[in-house]
XYZ file of C-alpha atoms in Angstrom:
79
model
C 2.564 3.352 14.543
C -0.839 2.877 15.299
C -2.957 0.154 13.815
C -6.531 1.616 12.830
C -7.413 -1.437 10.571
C -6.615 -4.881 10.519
C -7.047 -7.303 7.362
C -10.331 -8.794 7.359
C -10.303 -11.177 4.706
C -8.059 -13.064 1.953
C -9.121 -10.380 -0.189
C -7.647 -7.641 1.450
C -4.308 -9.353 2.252
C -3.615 -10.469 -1.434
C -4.491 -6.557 -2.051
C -1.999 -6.086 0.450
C 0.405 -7.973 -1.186
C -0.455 -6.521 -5.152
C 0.062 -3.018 -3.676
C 3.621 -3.984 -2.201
C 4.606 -6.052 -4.965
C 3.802 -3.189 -8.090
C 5.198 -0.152 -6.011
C 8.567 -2.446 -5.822
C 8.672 -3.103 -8.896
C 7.977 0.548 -9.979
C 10.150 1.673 -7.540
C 12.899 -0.624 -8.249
C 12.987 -1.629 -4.673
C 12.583 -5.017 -3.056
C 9.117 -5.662 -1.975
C 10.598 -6.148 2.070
C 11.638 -2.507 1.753
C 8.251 -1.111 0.490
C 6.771 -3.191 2.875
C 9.185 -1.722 5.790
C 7.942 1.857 4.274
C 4.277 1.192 4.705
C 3.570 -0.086 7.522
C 6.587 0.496 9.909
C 7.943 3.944 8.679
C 4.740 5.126 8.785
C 0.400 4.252 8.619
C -0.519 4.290 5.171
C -0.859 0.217 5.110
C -3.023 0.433 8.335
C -4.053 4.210 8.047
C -4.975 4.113 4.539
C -4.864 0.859 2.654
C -6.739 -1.492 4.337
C -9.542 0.945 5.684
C -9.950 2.235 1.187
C -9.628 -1.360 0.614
C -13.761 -1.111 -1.000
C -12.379 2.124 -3.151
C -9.400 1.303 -3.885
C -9.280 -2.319 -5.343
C -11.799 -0.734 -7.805
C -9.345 0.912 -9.608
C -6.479 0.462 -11.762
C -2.745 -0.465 -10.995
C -1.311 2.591 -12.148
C -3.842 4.755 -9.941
C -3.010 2.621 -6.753
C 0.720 2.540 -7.458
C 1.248 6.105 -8.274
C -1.357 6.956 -5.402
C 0.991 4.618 -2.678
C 4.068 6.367 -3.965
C 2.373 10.142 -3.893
C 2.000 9.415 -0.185
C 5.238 7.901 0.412
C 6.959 11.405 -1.475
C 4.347 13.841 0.546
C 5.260 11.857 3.729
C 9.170 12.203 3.373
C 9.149 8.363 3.184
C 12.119 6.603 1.685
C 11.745 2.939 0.165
């Protein structure tokens, strides 16, 4: 997978992380697995995440969780 973006800061990795961690526990999955999902079964950590980092941390958990896992489903990506 190609890496357009790369974490910048500590604030973008510990957004990182809070975006793994919620959509396992959502998900009932292990955060390793959603982690797996995200960045190695397909872009959306370094496609979409990182680069709507400024948008994104703006809103709530439930947007950003149910947003990651709307991607994941339209993708055909299994956690």
């Amino acid at each position: 997978m190609g890496c357009d973006a790369m974490i910048k800061n500590t604030d973008e990795l510990e957004f990182v992380v809070f975006c793994i961690e919620n959509v396992a526990q959502k998900l009932g999955k292990n955060a390793s697995d959603v982690y797996r999902a995200v960045a190695e079964k397909s872009d959306i950590l370094n496609g979409y995440i990182i680069p709507s980092y400024d948008i994104l941390h703006t809103q709530s958990k439930e947007y950003i969780v149910d947003d990651i896992i709307s991607l994941l489903k339209e993708r055909g990506i299994q956690v």
